[in-house]
Every structure is written in structure tokens, then in C-alpha cells.
Amino acid sequence: MTTSSNDFFKTQVLGHPAGLFVLFFTEMWERFSYYGMRAILVIFLISTFDKGGWEWTTEKAMALYGTYTMGVYLTPVLGGLLADKLLGYRWAVIIGAFIMTLGHASMAIETEFFLYVGLGCLIIGNGLFKPNMTSMISHLYKDHPEKKDGAYSIFYMGVNAGAFLGIMLCGYIGEKVSWSLGFGLAGIFMFFGMLQFFFTQKIFGDVGLSPVKNKSEKVVEDATPANIIRDRMIVVFIFSLFTVFFWAAFEQAGGSMTIFAEKYTQRILEGNAGYSFKIIDAILTILPLGIISYVLAKLFSKTFSKYSLGNIILSLSFIIIWGIVIWKVNREFSATETEVPATWFGILNSLFIIIFAPMFSKIWESKYNLPGAVKFGVGLILLGIGFGFLAFGAQSIVTGEDFVRVSMVWLILAYLFHTLGELCLSPVGLSYVSKLVPAKWIGVMFGIYYLFIAMGNKLAGSMGGMIEKISNEYSLSTFFLIFTIVPIGMGVLISALNPIIKKLMHGVR
């Protein structure tokens, strides 16, 4: 007996099917592991031996970082195909999560061989996991399209909650306790996420269990004239090209910006400033976790009788995370000195997304909605302004004199403007690919679009690795000034191209 997606809607939590929150928590722990590991990777590799690091050159560490983040965007194309043709969405998610767990465990061993093995596993596992989680939602809501936007919004909050907690906790433990424990912690919660998904998967009925069968469905031919299709594909190519410039700069967050935080930012706070930070940090740690725990309790009350083992595993993961959070807060308030971890600034992106995403959503639905090319332009300009703050703040820094430290304000402002730029550009690019490309080519074009994002990530590693060379020959301010001028210039250029792009779109808005 088969189960339709309508059965999925029988048990409700906060106005949505309980199964959505199973996906929410699975994705949350995966993002926890991904961003938690990424937050400490470069800083671990370049740290001195006495700090437990490997003393790699910045260029070598950033090259590896760029290759890894590039791989993360390339493999989902193959992962989607494997799920469609062979595995089904559900088994692709489970196998991907298990491979990623092995990857994190390998990295915790802290040898160069296991580092490469671990990163390889994370790239492969991510390829199986990432595209098929979103595909699960799409199929589960196919008979309820009116609820799909809300479902993706909730799911997106899981993404940001996981990133927020992962960077905060893995970063803290990696920097202040042990790099191995930081890498290992990421793997532990990836494993918990996989187990709760596996033992609660019956809540999805038959959705995602088998490969998609499309043989019986007729392919609707697109009646759009060839010249219009060609013009629209040109627009997709233009957007893809500018996307490379955006991600090449934006992904400095995991590399050169973390190095700037670690080496050149005043992170030791004294007196009232130190105590105020401890309070803010405690609130930022406890409040989101409290809200998510409330959602967990709601899910627990509705699904425990049917899916007790999955619920127990999920609850155990939260008991452990609460224990770590209470230990962290107590440890910081007991310490006489307040030192902000260099990785802490990485949480600001997720925090600002949670704060500003609803506002941007309202703007794009209002009369103030901007044309696609202008949104791209504004996103690039805001990104450049963010680096402008770093270029200005770094003016007093002399290369090699690590005792010169600048205010945290510059990094906070940079992350704020980078996030605002991301909200203008990132969702818009994906949206226009789906609008402009003929239905039969969408899968291929999304793959090509992600290929451009992958190129941007690799370029981010290569360019970020030049921070020491450019700083030595010119200045650190010059390094960040490059990331100021190029995005702003590209933003102005694509905004100026708006009339041409609008014409090439042939009515698509």
C-alpha cells in the first residue's frame, strides 16, 4: 500500500506537517557540522605548532579551502542524478550523511592523510545530501503549493540555526580547547542528524524512497521561439559570470577575514566591555537554542508515540548541546580575561540573515521591488562597501607587526554589509535561472550555475592566499581595497546593463 504526500500533512506542528521538522533538524545538524568545521579549518592549518596547528603557509591553506568549497558546489549535480536514477532521495540523504560523518571523524585524527580523506568524504557526502533534502520538500508539498514558500522559509531557518550554532561551538572548542574536539564535535552532530532521520523516515510515507519514475509522464514541449530562448540563456550566462565575482569576494569569510580577526583584531576585552560581551554572547547562544528546543518539544509531543527512537536520539543530541552551551557560558563567566574567538565573527552572517531576511522578502513583494540586474548590482556594491570598512580599518596595520590590533567594529560592519549583499543577490540568481530557462533544461542549467559558484569559491581560495604577498609588497589595506573596488565596479557595470538585460529577458520579471 502506497502513501501519498497528503498523508504527510495529517500530523501538524506549528501549522506545518511534523515531517517538515524532521527535515529541519536533519538539515540543521548537517549545517552545524559543515559550518563548524569550515570555521576552524584555515585557522587550524596556519596556527603555530605551540597552538596545536600545522604552521601551513596562508597560500597553501587557502588553496585547500578553495578546492574544498569548490567541490561542495560541484558534487550536488552528480548527487541529484544518482538519487533520480538509482538511490531515491531518502537513501541519498542517509548515505550522504553517513559519508560526511566518516569525513568529520577522519579530520579529528589530525594527520595530513586523514585530512584529505576527510575533506573528500565531506565533498562526496554533501553532493548526495544537499540537493536531495530540498527535493524531498518539493515532492512532499507538490499537492500543496500554497504552503511551499512557508515550508522553505522554515527549512531555511534550520540552515541558519545550524550554521550559527556550529560556528559558535565548534569554533570556540577548536580555538580554546582542542582542534580535534572541534572537528569531532561537527561529526558527532552529523551522526545524530543521520540517525534521527533514519529512524523517523516512515513519516514521509513512500516519498523519496525510490528513484523518480518519469517514463509515463509526457514532456510538455516549450513553444517559446528559439531566438527568445537564446536571449534568455544569454542573461543566465551574464548573471552566472557576475556570480563568480560575488562569491570570490564573499567566501573570504572562511579565509582572509578569519585571518584578519585572528591576527589583527583587538579581541581581548577588559572591564565593562568584557563583561558586556559575555552577556551578549550568552544571550546569542542560549536564546536561539531555547527557541529551537521549543520546536523540538512540539515535534516530540506529536510524534513520540510513533517514532520514539528517532525522537529519543534527537532529544539526546539536544541534551548534549545544552550541556556544552552551559559549560561554555560558565567557563567564560568564570574566566578573568575575555578573549573573543576569531571564529566568533562567522556567526554574524547567520544572525544578520535571520534579522533581515523577512524585511528583504517584504521589499521584493512591494512596489519597491528592483529589476534583477539592479538587485545583482546592489548586492555586489554592498559587498564591496563591506570590504571598504576592512580596508579603512586596516590602514594603521603594518605587516609583520602583530601587536597592532584594530577595533572589532570593522569586522562587524563588513559582515553586516556582506549579508545585505547576499540577500540581494543569492536568492535572485537561483530564481532567475528557474524563470528564464526552458523546463527541460532546468536541471542542467542549475548544474552550470553551481559550476560558476564553484569557480567563485576556488577563486576565493586562490585570491585569499595572496593576503601575505600583497600585504608585504603593499599593505593589508590594499588587499582589502581590491575586494572593495572590483565588486563595486562589477555592481555598477551590471546595473548599467539593466536596459539590455531587460530586453533580452523578453517580459520575464
Short mmCIF file of C-alpha atoms in Angstrom, two decimals:
data_model
loop_
_atom_site.label_atom_id
_atom_site.label_comp_id
_atom_site.label_asym_id
_atom_site.label_seq_id
_atom_site.Cartn_x
_atom_site.Cartn_y
_atom_site.Cartn_z
CA MET A 1 0.00 0.00 0.00
CA THR A 2 1.47 3.34 -1.04
CA THR A 3 1.23 6.54 0.94
CA SER A 4 0.58 9.88 -0.78
CA SER A 5 2.05 13.19 0.24
CA ASN A 6 -1.40 14.11 1.61
CA ASP A 7 -0.86 11.64 4.49
CA PHE A 8 2.28 13.61 5.29
CA PHE A 9 0.02 16.55 6.29
CA LYS A 10 -2.03 14.67 8.91
CA THR A 11 0.22 15.39 11.90
CA GLN A 12 0.78 19.14 12.26
CA VAL A 13 3.39 21.10 14.24
CA LEU A 14 3.14 24.91 14.27
CA GLY A 15 0.83 24.80 11.24
CA HIS A 16 3.11 22.56 9.15
CA PRO A 17 3.49 18.79 8.80
CA ALA A 18 5.59 17.21 11.55
CA GLY A 19 7.77 15.61 8.87
CA LEU A 20 8.99 19.05 7.76
CA PHE A 21 10.61 19.45 11.18
CA VAL A 22 12.32 16.07 10.84
CA LEU A 23 13.93 17.55 7.71
CA PHE A 24 14.52 20.83 9.60
CA PHE A 25 16.55 19.12 12.35
CA THR A 26 18.43 16.85 9.94
CA GLU A 27 19.45 19.87 7.86
CA MET A 28 20.27 21.87 10.99
CA TRP A 29 22.78 19.29 12.23
CA GLU A 30 24.30 18.95 8.76
CA ARG A 31 24.82 22.73 8.53
CA PHE A 32 26.14 22.69 12.11
CA SER A 33 28.81 20.22 11.01
CA TYR A 34 29.59 21.95 7.70
CA TYR A 35 30.00 25.49 9.02
CA GLY A 36 31.51 24.34 12.32
CA MET A 37 34.32 22.51 10.52
CA ARG A 38 34.78 25.26 7.93
CA ALA A 39 35.11 27.90 10.66
CA ILE A 40 38.25 26.31 12.10
CA LEU A 41 39.86 24.70 9.03
CA VAL A 42 42.08 27.55 7.80
CA ILE A 43 42.90 28.93 11.23
CA PHE A 44 43.93 25.42 12.39
CA LEU A 45 46.16 24.88 9.36
CA ILE A 46 48.02 28.21 9.73
CA SER A 47 48.30 28.19 13.55
CA THR A 48 51.75 27.63 15.05
CA PHE A 49 52.82 24.25 16.44
CA ASP A 50 52.67 25.56 20.01
CA LYS A 51 48.98 26.35 19.44
CA GLY A 52 48.32 22.85 18.08
CA GLY A 53 48.27 23.93 14.43
CA TRP A 54 50.31 22.74 11.45
CA GLU A 55 52.03 26.04 10.50
CA TRP A 56 50.97 25.82 6.86
CA THR A 57 51.51 28.91 4.74
CA THR A 58 48.40 31.00 4.22
CA GLU A 59 48.64 30.38 0.47
CA LYS A 60 48.62 26.58 0.90
CA ALA A 61 45.81 26.64 3.48
CA MET A 62 43.63 28.93 1.36
CA ALA A 63 44.25 26.83 -1.77
CA LEU A 64 42.94 23.76 0.07
CA TYR A 65 40.00 25.75 1.43
CA GLY A 66 39.13 26.96 -2.09
CA THR A 67 39.34 23.45 -3.54
CA TYR A 68 37.11 22.10 -0.78
CA THR A 69 34.40 24.77 -1.13
CA MET A 70 34.54 24.37 -4.93
CA GLY A 71 33.96 20.63 -4.57
CA VAL A 72 30.99 21.24 -2.29
CA TYR A 73 29.23 23.09 -5.14
CA LEU A 74 30.20 20.62 -7.88
CA THR A 75 29.09 17.28 -6.41
CA PRO A 76 25.37 18.11 -5.83
CA VAL A 77 24.82 17.84 -9.60
CA LEU A 78 26.01 14.22 -9.52
CA GLY A 79 24.23 13.57 -6.23
CA GLY A 80 20.93 14.69 -7.72
CA LEU A 81 21.39 12.45 -10.74
CA LEU A 82 22.23 9.42 -8.57
CA ALA A 83 19.12 9.98 -6.47
CA ASP A 84 16.91 10.39 -9.54
CA LYS A 85 18.23 7.32 -11.36
CA LEU A 86 19.35 4.89 -8.67
CA LEU A 87 19.04 5.66 -4.95
CA GLY A 88 15.94 7.76 -4.36
CA TYR A 89 16.11 10.98 -2.33
CA ARG A 90 15.86 9.31 1.05
CA TRP A 91 18.72 6.84 0.69
CA ALA A 92 20.86 9.52 -0.94
CA VAL A 93 20.40 11.67 2.19
CA ILE A 94 21.18 8.78 4.57
CA ILE A 95 24.27 7.60 2.66
CA GLY A 96 25.48 11.19 2.23
CA ALA A 97 25.10 11.90 5.95
CA PHE A 98 26.99 8.72 6.85
CA ILE A 99 29.87 9.54 4.47
CA MET A 100 30.07 13.06 5.95
CA THR A 101 30.18 11.57 9.47
CA LEU A 102 33.18 9.48 8.38
CA GLY A 103 34.72 12.64 6.93
CA HIS A 104 34.49 14.57 10.20
CA ALA A 105 35.82 11.57 12.15
CA SER A 106 38.80 11.37 9.78
CA MET A 107 39.62 15.05 10.27
CA ALA A 108 39.58 14.64 14.05
CA ILE A 109 42.58 12.27 13.73
CA GLU A 110 44.73 15.27 12.67
CA THR A 111 47.12 13.76 10.16
CA GLU A 112 47.59 15.11 6.64
CA PHE A 113 46.42 11.84 5.04
CA PHE A 114 43.21 11.76 7.07
CA LEU A 115 42.67 15.48 6.46
CA TYR A 116 42.45 14.82 2.71
CA VAL A 117 40.36 11.68 3.25
CA GLY A 118 38.02 13.65 5.49
CA LEU A 119 37.58 16.55 3.07
CA GLY A 120 37.00 14.09 0.21
CA CYS A 121 34.28 12.34 2.22
CA LEU A 122 32.67 15.68 3.07
CA ILE A 123 32.59 16.72 -0.60
CA ILE A 124 31.08 13.39 -1.72
CA GLY A 125 28.62 13.20 1.18
CA ASN A 126 27.49 16.79 0.67
CA GLY A 127 26.82 16.01 -3.00
CA LEU A 128 24.42 13.25 -2.03
CA PHE A 129 22.84 15.11 0.89
CA LYS A 130 22.37 18.74 -0.15
CA PRO A 131 20.24 18.60 -3.34
CA ASN A 132 18.04 15.75 -2.16
CA MET A 133 16.92 17.38 1.08
CA THR A 134 15.37 20.25 -0.88
CA SER A 135 13.96 17.78 -3.41
CA MET A 136 12.22 15.95 -0.55
CA ILE A 137 10.38 19.15 0.42
CA SER A 138 9.43 19.86 -3.19
CA HIS A 139 7.86 16.41 -3.62
CA LEU A 140 6.19 16.34 -0.21
CA TYR A 141 4.48 19.68 -0.94
CA LYS A 142 3.63 19.05 -4.61
CA ASP A 143 -0.11 18.82 -3.82
CA HIS A 144 0.05 21.86 -1.52
CA PRO A 145 1.95 24.55 -3.49
CA GLU A 146 0.37 27.31 -1.40
CA LYS A 147 2.34 26.06 1.63
CA LYS A 148 5.66 25.58 -0.15
CA ASP A 149 7.08 29.09 0.42
CA GLY A 150 6.39 28.82 4.14
CA ALA A 151 7.96 25.36 4.24
CA TYR A 152 11.16 26.57 2.58
CA SER A 153 11.29 29.55 4.94
CA ILE A 154 11.15 27.23 7.96
CA PHE A 155 13.73 24.94 6.38
CA TYR A 156 15.98 27.96 5.68
CA MET A 157 15.79 28.89 9.36
CA GLY A 158 17.11 25.40 10.14
CA VAL A 159 20.04 26.05 7.79
CA ASN A 160 20.93 29.30 9.55
CA ALA A 161 20.35 27.94 13.06
CA GLY A 162 22.76 25.09 12.32
CA ALA A 163 25.37 27.41 10.81
CA PHE A 164 25.06 29.78 13.77
CA LEU A 165 25.47 27.11 16.45
CA GLY A 166 28.15 25.19 14.52
CA ILE A 167 30.43 28.21 14.05
CA MET A 168 29.91 29.33 17.64
CA LEU A 169 30.51 25.98 19.38
CA CYS A 170 32.96 24.18 17.05
CA GLY A 171 34.88 27.45 16.69
CA TYR A 172 35.02 28.00 20.45
CA ILE A 173 36.10 24.44 21.30
CA GLY A 174 38.54 24.28 18.39
CA GLU A 175 40.29 27.52 19.31
CA LYS A 176 40.15 27.36 23.09
CA VAL A 177 40.24 23.64 23.91
CA SER A 178 41.31 21.29 21.10
CA TRP A 179 41.24 21.35 17.30
CA SER A 180 40.47 17.60 17.29
CA LEU A 181 37.48 18.11 19.57
CA GLY A 182 36.25 20.93 17.32
CA PHE A 183 36.40 18.72 14.23
CA GLY A 184 35.00 15.76 16.18
CA LEU A 185 32.07 17.76 17.56
CA ALA A 186 30.98 18.55 13.99
CA GLY A 187 30.93 14.82 13.23
CA ILE A 188 29.01 13.84 16.36
CA PHE A 189 26.03 16.01 15.48
CA MET A 190 26.13 14.98 11.82
CA PHE A 191 25.79 11.40 13.10
CA PHE A 192 22.86 12.34 15.37
CA GLY A 193 21.14 14.07 12.44
CA MET A 194 21.53 10.96 10.28
CA LEU A 195 20.18 8.62 12.98
CA GLN A 196 17.08 10.70 13.74
CA PHE A 197 16.31 10.93 10.01
CA PHE A 198 16.80 7.17 9.53
CA PHE A 199 14.59 6.14 12.44
CA THR A 200 11.84 8.68 11.66
CA GLN A 201 11.77 8.30 7.87
CA LYS A 202 8.43 6.45 7.78
CA ILE A 203 6.78 9.80 8.48
CA PHE A 204 7.40 10.63 4.77
CA GLY A 205 5.36 7.67 3.51
CA ASP A 206 6.78 6.48 0.19
CA VAL A 207 8.08 9.90 -0.88
CA GLY A 208 11.78 9.78 -1.72
CA LEU A 209 12.09 6.05 -1.13
CA SER A 210 12.53 5.04 -4.77
CA PRO A 211 14.11 6.73 -7.80
CA VAL A 212 11.83 9.14 -9.64
CA LYS A 213 9.90 7.47 -12.48
CA ASN A 214 9.15 9.87 -15.29
CA LYS A 215 8.66 7.44 -18.16
CA SER A 216 4.88 7.59 -18.01
CA GLU A 217 4.83 11.39 -17.98
CA LYS A 218 4.66 13.30 -21.22
CA VAL A 219 7.21 16.02 -21.68
CA VAL A 220 5.47 19.28 -22.47
CA GLU A 221 7.23 20.92 -25.39
CA ASP A 222 8.20 24.54 -24.88
CA ALA A 223 6.56 26.70 -27.55
CA THR A 224 8.89 29.65 -26.89
CA PRO A 225 10.65 30.79 -30.11
CA ALA A 226 14.33 29.82 -30.40
CA ASN A 227 15.56 33.44 -30.52
CA ILE A 228 13.83 34.26 -27.21
CA ILE A 229 15.28 31.13 -25.57
CA ARG A 230 18.74 32.16 -26.85
CA ASP A 231 18.38 35.70 -25.43
CA ARG A 232 17.24 34.44 -22.05
CA MET A 233 20.12 31.97 -21.91
CA ILE A 234 22.48 34.89 -22.53
CA VAL A 235 21.00 36.59 -19.44
CA VAL A 236 21.59 33.43 -17.38
CA PHE A 237 25.20 33.41 -18.59
CA ILE A 238 25.63 37.12 -17.64
CA PHE A 239 24.20 36.51 -14.15
CA SER A 240 26.42 33.42 -13.76
CA LEU A 241 29.51 35.40 -14.72
CA PHE A 242 28.84 38.14 -12.17
CA THR A 243 28.11 35.46 -9.57
CA VAL A 244 31.76 34.36 -9.84
CA PHE A 245 32.92 37.83 -8.74
CA PHE A 246 30.47 37.87 -5.85
CA TRP A 247 31.46 34.51 -4.36
CA ALA A 248 35.17 35.08 -4.95
CA ALA A 249 34.89 38.01 -2.54
CA PHE A 250 32.11 36.77 -0.23
CA GLU A 251 33.89 33.49 0.58
CA GLN A 252 36.80 35.39 2.12
CA ALA A 253 34.73 34.92 5.29
CA GLY A 254 36.26 31.49 5.87
CA GLY A 255 39.78 32.60 4.99
CA SER A 256 41.30 36.08 4.87
CA MET A 257 38.60 37.61 7.10
CA THR A 258 39.19 34.93 9.75
CA ILE A 259 42.95 35.59 9.47
CA PHE A 260 42.25 39.32 9.90
CA ALA A 261 40.17 38.51 13.00
CA GLU A 262 42.86 36.25 14.46
CA LYS A 263 45.95 38.37 13.79
CA TYR A 264 44.84 41.98 13.56
CA THR A 265 41.60 42.46 15.51
CA GLN A 266 41.52 43.56 19.14
CA ARG A 267 39.71 40.61 20.68
CA ILE A 268 40.80 40.92 24.33
CA LEU A 269 38.18 42.95 26.18
CA GLU A 270 38.57 44.36 29.67
CA GLY A 271 36.30 45.69 32.40
CA ASN A 272 32.72 46.54 31.42
CA ALA A 273 33.38 45.81 27.75
CA GLY A 274 34.45 42.25 28.58
CA TYR A 275 31.51 41.63 30.90
CA SER A 276 29.06 43.10 28.36
CA PHE A 277 30.40 40.77 25.67
CA LYS A 278 29.98 37.77 27.97
CA ILE A 279 26.32 38.69 28.50
CA ILE A 280 25.70 39.30 24.76
CA ASP A 281 27.48 36.06 23.83
CA ALA A 282 25.46 34.09 26.41
CA ILE A 283 22.17 35.53 25.10
CA LEU A 284 23.16 34.83 21.48
CA THR A 285 23.99 31.24 22.43
CA ILE A 286 21.05 30.43 24.71
CA LEU A 287 18.16 32.30 23.05
CA PRO A 288 18.27 30.61 19.59
CA LEU A 289 18.84 27.22 21.21
CA GLY A 290 15.86 27.84 23.51
CA ILE A 291 13.60 28.66 20.53
CA ILE A 292 14.75 25.56 18.63
CA SER A 293 14.26 23.44 21.76
CA TYR A 294 10.66 24.70 21.91
CA VAL A 295 10.13 23.47 18.32
CA LEU A 296 11.70 20.15 19.34
CA ALA A 297 9.27 19.83 22.27
CA LYS A 298 6.32 20.45 19.91
CA LEU A 299 7.59 17.78 17.50
CA PHE A 300 8.23 15.40 20.41
CA SER A 301 4.64 15.76 21.69
CA LYS A 302 3.13 14.96 18.28
CA THR A 303 5.40 12.16 17.03
CA PHE A 304 6.90 10.35 20.04
CA SER A 305 4.30 7.57 20.14
CA LYS A 306 5.00 6.55 16.52
CA TYR A 307 8.68 7.42 16.19
CA SER A 308 10.05 7.06 19.72
CA LEU A 309 13.62 6.00 18.83
CA GLY A 310 14.13 8.89 16.38
CA ASN A 311 12.77 11.33 18.97
CA ILE A 312 14.98 9.93 21.72
CA ILE A 313 18.09 10.30 19.53
CA LEU A 314 17.12 13.87 18.62
CA SER A 315 16.45 14.69 22.28
CA LEU A 316 19.81 13.20 23.29
CA SER A 317 21.58 15.46 20.77
CA PHE A 318 19.89 18.48 22.39
CA ILE A 319 20.78 17.34 25.90
CA ILE A 320 24.44 17.17 24.82
CA ILE A 321 24.30 20.54 23.07
CA TRP A 322 22.70 22.18 26.12
CA GLY A 323 25.42 20.65 28.28
CA ILE A 324 28.12 22.14 26.03
CA VAL A 325 26.40 25.54 25.99
CA ILE A 326 26.04 25.66 29.81
CA TRP A 327 29.68 24.59 30.17
CA LYS A 328 30.80 27.27 27.68
CA VAL A 329 28.82 30.07 29.33
CA ASN A 330 30.00 29.07 32.83
CA ARG A 331 33.62 28.80 31.63
CA GLU A 332 33.53 32.29 30.11
CA PHE A 333 31.94 33.95 33.15
CA SER A 334 34.50 32.22 35.41
CA ALA A 335 37.45 33.43 33.31
CA THR A 336 39.25 36.55 34.44
CA GLU A 337 40.11 37.54 30.85
CA THR A 338 37.64 37.92 28.00
CA GLU A 339 39.02 36.94 24.59
CA VAL A 340 36.61 36.83 21.65
CA PRO A 341 37.39 33.76 19.48
CA ALA A 342 38.50 34.67 15.95
CA THR A 343 35.85 32.30 14.59
CA TRP A 344 33.07 34.06 16.57
CA PHE A 345 32.60 36.70 13.87
CA GLY A 346 31.44 34.00 11.46
CA ILE A 347 28.13 33.74 13.34
CA LEU A 348 27.25 37.29 12.29
CA ASN A 349 26.27 36.23 8.76
CA SER A 350 23.60 33.80 10.03
CA LEU A 351 22.46 36.27 12.69
CA PHE A 352 22.02 39.09 10.18
CA ILE A 353 20.20 36.79 7.73
CA ILE A 354 17.70 35.82 10.43
CA ILE A 355 17.19 39.51 11.30
CA PHE A 356 17.00 40.98 7.78
CA ALA A 357 15.63 38.21 5.52
CA PRO A 358 11.96 38.95 6.39
CA MET A 359 12.50 42.66 5.61
CA PHE A 360 14.03 41.89 2.19
CA SER A 361 11.21 39.47 1.43
CA LYS A 362 8.69 42.27 2.09
CA ILE A 363 10.63 44.74 -0.08
CA TRP A 364 10.75 42.33 -3.05
CA GLU A 365 6.98 41.85 -2.76
CA SER A 366 6.28 45.61 -2.66
CA LYS A 367 6.32 48.41 -5.22
CA TYR A 368 9.99 48.97 -4.35
CA ASN A 369 10.99 45.68 -5.97
CA LEU A 370 14.06 46.21 -8.20
CA PRO A 371 14.88 44.64 -11.59
CA GLY A 372 17.03 41.51 -11.40
CA ALA A 373 20.17 43.13 -12.82
CA VAL A 374 19.89 46.04 -10.37
CA LYS A 375 19.49 43.60 -7.45
CA PHE A 376 22.69 41.92 -8.60
CA GLY A 377 24.36 45.31 -8.81
CA VAL A 378 23.21 46.41 -5.36
CA GLY A 379 24.37 43.06 -3.92
CA LEU A 380 27.86 43.49 -5.39
CA ILE A 381 28.09 47.14 -4.30
CA LEU A 382 27.07 46.30 -0.71
CA LEU A 383 29.67 43.51 -0.68
CA GLY A 384 32.33 45.97 -1.84
CA ILE A 385 31.32 48.51 0.82
CA GLY A 386 31.77 45.79 3.45
CA PHE A 387 35.36 45.28 2.33
CA GLY A 388 35.75 49.06 2.26
CA PHE A 389 35.28 49.08 6.05
CA LEU A 390 38.06 46.48 6.38
CA ALA A 391 40.35 48.46 4.05
CA PHE A 392 39.76 51.61 6.12
CA GLY A 393 40.19 49.78 9.43
CA ALA A 394 43.43 48.11 8.27
CA GLN A 395 45.14 51.42 7.38
CA SER A 396 47.05 51.53 10.65
CA ILE A 397 48.31 47.94 10.38
CA VAL A 398 51.94 47.40 9.43
CA THR A 399 52.64 43.93 8.03
CA GLY A 400 54.61 41.74 10.42
CA GLU A 401 53.70 43.82 13.48
CA ASP A 402 51.03 41.59 15.02
CA PHE A 403 50.82 43.83 18.10
CA VAL A 404 48.83 46.38 16.06
CA ARG A 405 45.19 45.49 16.61
CA VAL A 406 42.10 47.31 15.33
CA SER A 407 38.52 47.57 16.59
CA MET A 408 36.04 44.70 16.13
CA VAL A 409 33.61 47.26 14.70
CA TRP A 410 35.21 46.97 11.23
CA LEU A 411 34.59 43.22 11.02
CA ILE A 412 31.04 43.57 12.34
CA LEU A 413 30.24 46.23 9.71
CA ALA A 414 31.86 44.11 6.99
CA TYR A 415 29.74 41.07 7.87
CA LEU A 416 26.61 43.24 8.02
CA PHE A 417 27.08 44.67 4.51
CA HIS A 418 28.17 41.29 3.10
CA THR A 419 24.96 39.72 4.40
CA LEU A 420 22.82 42.51 2.97
CA GLY A 421 24.58 41.96 -0.36
CA GLU A 422 23.97 38.21 -0.15
CA LEU A 423 20.24 38.78 0.44
CA CYS A 424 20.10 40.94 -2.70
CA LEU A 425 21.99 38.57 -4.97
CA SER A 426 22.00 34.93 -3.87
CA PRO A 427 18.25 34.11 -3.91
CA VAL A 428 17.76 36.26 -7.03
CA GLY A 429 20.26 34.30 -9.12
CA LEU A 430 18.56 30.97 -8.41
CA SER A 431 15.13 32.49 -9.01
CA TYR A 432 16.05 33.84 -12.44
CA VAL A 433 17.58 30.56 -13.57
CA SER A 434 14.23 28.88 -12.84
CA LYS A 435 12.30 31.66 -14.64
CA LEU A 436 14.44 32.09 -17.75
CA VAL A 437 15.42 28.53 -18.65
CA PRO A 438 13.06 26.14 -20.52
CA ALA A 439 11.67 23.44 -18.21
CA LYS A 440 13.51 20.57 -19.92
CA TRP A 441 16.88 22.30 -19.37
CA ILE A 442 16.43 23.49 -15.79
CA GLY A 443 18.37 20.63 -14.18
CA VAL A 444 21.34 21.11 -16.49
CA MET A 445 21.34 24.91 -16.13
CA PHE A 446 21.20 24.75 -12.35
CA GLY A 447 24.22 22.48 -12.56
CA ILE A 448 26.02 25.02 -14.77
CA TYR A 449 25.03 27.87 -12.44
CA TYR A 450 26.50 25.96 -9.49
CA LEU A 451 29.62 25.38 -11.59
CA PHE A 452 30.09 29.17 -11.75
CA ILE A 453 29.58 29.41 -7.97
CA ALA A 454 32.20 26.64 -7.59
CA MET A 455 34.59 28.70 -9.74
CA GLY A 456 33.97 31.68 -7.47
CA ASN A 457 34.77 29.58 -4.40
CA LYS A 458 38.02 28.28 -5.88
CA LEU A 459 38.97 31.83 -6.90
CA ALA A 460 38.22 32.94 -3.32
CA GLY A 461 40.82 30.48 -2.05
CA SER A 462 43.43 31.49 -4.63
CA MET A 463 42.95 35.22 -4.04
CA GLY A 464 42.69 34.88 -0.27
CA GLY A 465 46.00 33.01 -0.29
CA MET A 466 47.67 36.16 -1.64
CA ILE A 467 46.93 38.14 1.54
CA GLU A 468 50.52 37.89 2.84
CA LYS A 469 52.16 38.58 -0.54
CA ILE A 470 50.04 41.69 -1.21
CA SER A 471 50.36 42.86 2.41
CA ASN A 472 54.16 42.54 2.29
CA GLU A 473 54.53 44.32 -1.04
CA TYR A 474 51.90 46.99 -0.41
CA SER A 475 49.69 46.81 2.70
CA LEU A 476 46.84 44.82 4.23
CA SER A 477 44.58 47.77 3.46
CA THR A 478 45.50 47.39 -0.25
CA PHE A 479 44.50 43.70 -0.13
CA PHE A 480 41.00 44.55 1.11
CA LEU A 481 40.81 47.55 -1.23
CA ILE A 482 41.00 45.15 -4.20
CA PHE A 483 37.89 43.39 -2.85
CA THR A 484 36.27 46.82 -2.45
CA ILE A 485 36.91 48.19 -5.94
CA VAL A 486 36.24 45.05 -8.03
CA PRO A 487 32.76 44.17 -6.63
CA ILE A 488 31.63 47.82 -6.66
CA GLY A 489 32.87 48.19 -10.25
CA MET A 490 31.09 45.00 -11.31
CA GLY A 491 27.96 46.11 -9.46
CA VAL A 492 27.88 49.42 -11.33
CA LEU A 493 28.52 47.60 -14.64
CA ILE A 494 25.67 45.08 -14.31
CA SER A 495 23.29 47.82 -13.11
CA ALA A 496 24.19 49.85 -16.21
CA LEU A 497 23.46 46.77 -18.35
CA ASN A 498 19.91 46.58 -16.95
CA PRO A 499 18.14 48.03 -20.07
CA ILE A 500 19.88 45.47 -22.31
CA ILE A 501 19.26 42.61 -19.89
CA LYS A 502 15.62 43.61 -19.51
CA LYS A 503 15.21 43.50 -23.29
CA LEU A 504 16.90 40.07 -23.51
CA MET A 505 14.53 38.67 -20.87
CA HIS A 506 11.52 39.23 -23.17
CA GLY A 507 8.98 40.00 -20.46
CA VAL A 508 10.31 37.80 -17.63
CA ARG A 509 10.34 39.79 -14.39
#
